[in-house]
Amino acid sequence: MNVLIIGAEGFIGKNLYQRLKNFREYKLFKIIKSTPHNRFVTLIKNADVIFHLAGANREKNINNFKKKNYIFTKQICEVLKKKNKKTKLIFTSTSHINKKTSYGISKKKSEQELIKISKKYIDLYIYRLTNIFGKWSKPFYNSVVATFCYQIANNKKIDILNNEKIKFVYINDLINNFIKIIKKNNIKKVFQ
């Protein structure tokens, strides 16, 4: 089975790739930022399962969210529409899709683009993730846990902006769930 990881150099992608290397039944492929467009198209066309994990979540220029999240997802959809077989696609979105931020809006539009083609072209699974933690997470980027650990280890002050409950997901638990999706068809379609 051909498994394609889009965003394989990111926190989740790196963890998924390392885990799937242990399974002989999967042939792994990656799309990273430097992948040429013709290779991008070929990899998507040949994939049986696609993990769309790529996207911007920290950008100085707010227009980059649209380009790196929504427009990139739209490009993936265009290739999928030209395939002659339905593909299983797992998309990592965010629990912030209903917030009026550039990030939340871009992820919501990406979800909508995928949902539009899901009946005919893809078997779609959407994960609306929040606060993933575990190995290879970066402080001040994708994990409040990594940020707090870094601050404590470096004797820095921890600032808590909102004193509220936070849901956490351990990266290995997420990867275990991804593997279940590869193997089965009866998994819940949206994860929050």
mmCIF file with all atom_site columns, C-alpha atoms in Angstrom, residues 15-111:
data_model
loop_
_atom_site.group_PDB
_atom_site.id
_atom_site.type_symbol
_atom_site.label_atom_id
_atom_site.label_alt_id
_atom_site.label_comp_id
_atom_site.label_asym_id
_atom_site.label_entity_id
_atom_site.label_seq_id
_atom_site.pdbx_PDB_ins_code
_atom_site.Cartn_x
_atom_site.Cartn_y
_atom_site.Cartn_z
_atom_site.occupancy
_atom_site.B_iso_or_equiv
_atom_site.pdbx_formal_charge
_atom_site.auth_seq_id
_atom_site.auth_comp_id
_atom_site.auth_asym_id
_atom_site.auth_atom_id
_atom_site.pdbx_PDB_model_num
ATOM 1  C CA . ASN A 1 15  ? 6.440   11.154 14.138  1.00 0.00 ? 15  ASN A CA 1
ATOM 2  C CA . LEU A 1 16  ? 4.103   9.402  11.687  1.00 0.00 ? 16  LEU A CA 1
ATOM 3  C CA . TYR A 1 17  ? 6.876   8.641  9.198   1.00 0.00 ? 17  TYR A CA 1
ATOM 4  C CA . GLN A 1 18  ? 9.159   7.182  11.875  1.00 0.00 ? 18  GLN A CA 1
ATOM 5  C CA . ARG A 1 19  ? 6.361   4.925  13.148  1.00 0.00 ? 19  ARG A CA 1
ATOM 6  C CA . LEU A 1 20  ? 5.193   3.721  9.731   1.00 0.00 ? 20  LEU A CA 1
ATOM 7  C CA . LYS A 1 21  ? 8.741   2.741  8.753   1.00 0.00 ? 21  LYS A CA 1
ATOM 8  C CA . ASN A 1 22  ? 8.237   -0.270 11.046  1.00 0.00 ? 22  ASN A CA 1
ATOM 9  C CA . PHE A 1 23  ? 5.413   -1.653 8.883   1.00 0.00 ? 23  PHE A CA 1
ATOM 10 C CA . ARG A 1 24  ? 6.569   -3.681 5.878   1.00 0.00 ? 24  ARG A CA 1
ATOM 11 C CA . GLU A 1 25  ? 3.166   -3.528 4.184   1.00 0.00 ? 25  GLU A CA 1
ATOM 12 C CA . TYR A 1 26  ? 3.445   0.240  3.600   1.00 0.00 ? 26  TYR A CA 1
ATOM 13 C CA . LYS A 1 27  ? 5.527   1.926  0.963   1.00 0.00 ? 27  LYS A CA 1
ATOM 14 C CA . LEU A 1 28  ? 6.169   5.427  2.298   1.00 0.00 ? 28  LEU A CA 1
ATOM 15 C CA . PHE A 1 29  ? 6.437   8.617  0.281   1.00 0.00 ? 29  PHE A CA 1
ATOM 16 C CA . LYS A 1 30  ? 6.886   12.233 1.375   1.00 0.00 ? 30  LYS A CA 1
ATOM 17 C CA . ILE A 1 31  ? 5.968   15.652 0.103   1.00 0.00 ? 31  ILE A CA 1
ATOM 18 C CA . ILE A 1 32  ? 7.988   18.436 1.691   1.00 0.00 ? 32  ILE A CA 1
ATOM 19 C CA . LYS A 1 33  ? 8.382   22.135 0.891   1.00 0.00 ? 33  LYS A CA 1
ATOM 20 C CA . SER A 1 34  ? 11.075  21.505 -1.716  1.00 0.00 ? 34  SER A CA 1
ATOM 21 C CA . THR A 1 35  ? 9.192   18.769 -3.625  1.00 0.00 ? 35  THR A CA 1
ATOM 22 C CA . PRO A 1 36  ? 8.931   19.772 -7.313  1.00 0.00 ? 36  PRO A CA 1
ATOM 23 C CA . HIS A 1 37  ? 5.397   20.186 -8.684  1.00 0.00 ? 37  HIS A CA 1
ATOM 24 C CA . ASN A 1 38  ? 5.604   17.282 -11.166 1.00 0.00 ? 38  ASN A CA 1
ATOM 25 C CA . ARG A 1 39  ? 6.738   14.944 -8.347  1.00 0.00 ? 39  ARG A CA 1
ATOM 26 C CA . PHE A 1 40  ? 3.930   16.343 -6.132  1.00 0.00 ? 40  PHE A CA 1
ATOM 27 C CA . VAL A 1 41  ? 1.360   15.388 -8.790  1.00 0.00 ? 41  VAL A CA 1
ATOM 28 C CA . THR A 1 42  ? 2.830   11.909 -9.350  1.00 0.00 ? 42  THR A CA 1
ATOM 29 C CA . LEU A 1 43  ? 2.948   11.109 -5.640  1.00 0.00 ? 43  LEU A CA 1
ATOM 30 C CA . ILE A 1 44  ? -0.678  12.142 -5.086  1.00 0.00 ? 44  ILE A CA 1
ATOM 31 C CA . LYS A 1 45  ? -1.875  10.177 -8.121  1.00 0.00 ? 45  LYS A CA 1
ATOM 32 C CA . ASN A 1 46  ? -0.104  7.005  -6.934  1.00 0.00 ? 46  ASN A CA 1
ATOM 33 C CA . ALA A 1 47  ? -1.094  7.179  -3.249  1.00 0.00 ? 47  ALA A CA 1
ATOM 34 C CA . ASP A 1 48  ? -3.602  4.804  -1.681  1.00 0.00 ? 48  ASP A CA 1
ATOM 35 C CA . VAL A 1 49  ? -3.614  6.784  1.584   1.00 0.00 ? 49  VAL A CA 1
ATOM 36 C CA . ILE A 1 50  ? -2.701  10.456 1.969   1.00 0.00 ? 50  ILE A CA 1
ATOM 37 C CA . PHE A 1 51  ? -1.930  12.216 5.227   1.00 0.00 ? 51  PHE A CA 1
ATOM 38 C CA . HIS A 1 52  ? -2.326  15.951 4.582   1.00 0.00 ? 52  HIS A CA 1
ATOM 39 C CA . LEU A 1 53  ? -0.442  17.295 7.598   1.00 0.00 ? 53  LEU A CA 1
ATOM 40 C CA . ALA A 1 54  ? 1.146   20.337 5.943   1.00 0.00 ? 54  ALA A CA 1
ATOM 41 C CA . GLY A 1 55  ? 0.195   23.872 6.753   1.00 0.00 ? 55  GLY A CA 1
ATOM 42 C CA . ALA A 1 56  ? 1.188   27.116 8.345   1.00 0.00 ? 56  ALA A CA 1
ATOM 43 C CA . ASN A 1 57  ? 0.227   27.793 11.937  1.00 0.00 ? 57  ASN A CA 1
ATOM 44 C CA . ARG A 1 58  ? 2.643   30.617 12.807  1.00 0.00 ? 58  ARG A CA 1
ATOM 45 C CA . GLU A 1 59  ? 3.040   33.303 10.148  1.00 0.00 ? 59  GLU A CA 1
ATOM 46 C CA . LYS A 1 60  ? 4.129   36.936 10.352  1.00 0.00 ? 60  LYS A CA 1
ATOM 47 C CA . ASN A 1 61  ? 2.324   37.747 7.105   1.00 0.00 ? 61  ASN A CA 1
ATOM 48 C CA . ILE A 1 62  ? -1.355  36.819 7.543   1.00 0.00 ? 62  ILE A CA 1
ATOM 49 C CA . ASN A 1 63  ? -1.788  36.330 3.775   1.00 0.00 ? 63  ASN A CA 1
ATOM 50 C CA . ASN A 1 64  ? 0.561   33.328 3.995   1.00 0.00 ? 64  ASN A CA 1
ATOM 51 C CA . PHE A 1 65  ? -2.118  31.362 5.870   1.00 0.00 ? 65  PHE A CA 1
ATOM 52 C CA . LYS A 1 66  ? -4.360  31.463 2.808   1.00 0.00 ? 66  LYS A CA 1
ATOM 53 C CA . LYS A 1 67  ? -1.496  30.518 0.477   1.00 0.00 ? 67  LYS A CA 1
ATOM 54 C CA . LYS A 1 68  ? 0.047   27.784 2.617   1.00 0.00 ? 68  LYS A CA 1
ATOM 55 C CA . ASN A 1 69  ? -3.189  26.255 3.918   1.00 0.00 ? 69  ASN A CA 1
ATOM 56 C CA . TYR A 1 70  ? -6.196  26.859 1.663   1.00 0.00 ? 70  TYR A CA 1
ATOM 57 C CA . ILE A 1 71  ? -4.565  27.314 -1.764  1.00 0.00 ? 71  ILE A CA 1
ATOM 58 C CA . PHE A 1 72  ? -2.212  24.370 -1.159  1.00 0.00 ? 72  PHE A CA 1
ATOM 59 C CA . THR A 1 73  ? -5.179  22.164 -0.172  1.00 0.00 ? 73  THR A CA 1
ATOM 60 C CA . LYS A 1 74  ? -7.036  23.295 -3.289  1.00 0.00 ? 74  LYS A CA 1
ATOM 61 C CA . GLN A 1 75  ? -4.044  22.196 -5.408  1.00 0.00 ? 75  GLN A CA 1
ATOM 62 C CA . ILE A 1 76  ? -4.154  18.763 -3.762  1.00 0.00 ? 76  ILE A CA 1
ATOM 63 C CA . CYS A 1 77  ? -7.893  18.542 -4.532  1.00 0.00 ? 77  CYS A CA 1
ATOM 64 C CA . GLU A 1 78  ? -7.321  19.372 -8.203  1.00 0.00 ? 78  GLU A CA 1
ATOM 65 C CA . VAL A 1 79  ? -4.884  16.462 -8.540  1.00 0.00 ? 79  VAL A CA 1
ATOM 66 C CA . LEU A 1 80  ? -7.227  14.105 -6.663  1.00 0.00 ? 80  LEU A CA 1
ATOM 67 C CA . LYS A 1 81  ? -10.092 14.941 -9.035  1.00 0.00 ? 81  LYS A CA 1
ATOM 68 C CA . LYS A 1 82  ? -7.963  13.725 -11.951 1.00 0.00 ? 82  LYS A CA 1
ATOM 69 C CA . LYS A 1 83  ? -7.244  10.329 -10.345 1.00 0.00 ? 83  LYS A CA 1
ATOM 70 C CA . ASN A 1 84  ? -9.244  7.348  -11.471 1.00 0.00 ? 84  ASN A CA 1
ATOM 71 C CA . LYS A 1 85  ? -9.676  5.847  -7.998  1.00 0.00 ? 85  LYS A CA 1
ATOM 72 C CA . LYS A 1 86  ? -10.923 7.017  -4.616  1.00 0.00 ? 86  LYS A CA 1
ATOM 73 C CA . THR A 1 87  ? -8.181  7.765  -2.094  1.00 0.00 ? 87  THR A CA 1
ATOM 74 C CA . LYS A 1 88  ? -8.274  7.704  1.699   1.00 0.00 ? 88  LYS A CA 1
ATOM 75 C CA . LEU A 1 89  ? -7.251  11.185 2.928   1.00 0.00 ? 89  LEU A CA 1
ATOM 76 C CA . ILE A 1 90  ? -6.546  12.189 6.525   1.00 0.00 ? 90  ILE A CA 1
ATOM 77 C CA . PHE A 1 91  ? -6.456  15.943 7.080   1.00 0.00 ? 91  PHE A CA 1
ATOM 78 C CA . THR A 1 92  ? -5.186  17.713 10.193  1.00 0.00 ? 92  THR A CA 1
ATOM 79 C CA . SER A 1 93  ? -7.217  20.814 10.856  1.00 0.00 ? 93  SER A CA 1
ATOM 80 C CA . THR A 1 94  ? -7.640  22.756 14.081  1.00 0.00 ? 94  THR A CA 1
ATOM 81 C CA . SER A 1 95  ? -10.061 23.213 16.937  1.00 0.00 ? 95  SER A CA 1
ATOM 82 C CA . HIS A 1 96  ? -9.853  26.939 16.055  1.00 0.00 ? 96  HIS A CA 1
ATOM 83 C CA . ILE A 1 97  ? -11.785 26.685 12.766  1.00 0.00 ? 97  ILE A CA 1
ATOM 84 C CA . ASN A 1 98  ? -14.632 28.829 14.065  1.00 0.00 ? 98  ASN A CA 1
ATOM 85 C CA . LYS A 1 99  ? -12.396 31.594 15.369  1.00 0.00 ? 99  LYS A CA 1
ATOM 86 C CA . LYS A 1 100 ? -12.079 34.696 13.220  1.00 0.00 ? 100 LYS A CA 1
ATOM 87 C CA . THR A 1 101 ? -8.307  34.392 12.840  1.00 0.00 ? 101 THR A CA 1
ATOM 88 C CA . SER A 1 102 ? -6.486  34.066 9.511   1.00 0.00 ? 102 SER A CA 1
ATOM 89 C CA . TYR A 1 103 ? -5.297  30.633 10.614  1.00 0.00 ? 103 TYR A CA 1
ATOM 90 C CA . GLY A 1 104 ? -8.759  29.398 11.635  1.00 0.00 ? 104 GLY A CA 1
ATOM 91 C CA . ILE A 1 105 ? -10.382 30.772 8.477   1.00 0.00 ? 105 ILE A CA 1
ATOM 92 C CA . SER A 1 106 ? -7.764  29.173 6.211   1.00 0.00 ? 106 SER A CA 1
ATOM 93 C CA . LYS A 1 107 ? -8.194  25.776 7.865   1.00 0.00 ? 107 LYS A CA 1
ATOM 94 C CA . LYS A 1 108 ? -11.992 25.987 7.686   1.00 0.00 ? 108 LYS A CA 1
ATOM 95 C CA . LYS A 1 109 ? -11.838 26.813 3.975   1.00 0.00 ? 109 LYS A CA 1
ATOM 96 C CA . SER A 1 110 ? -9.424  23.904 3.494   1.00 0.00 ? 110 SER A CA 1
ATOM 97 C CA . GLU A 1 111 ? -11.881 21.557 5.206   1.00 0.00 ? 111 GLU A CA 1
#
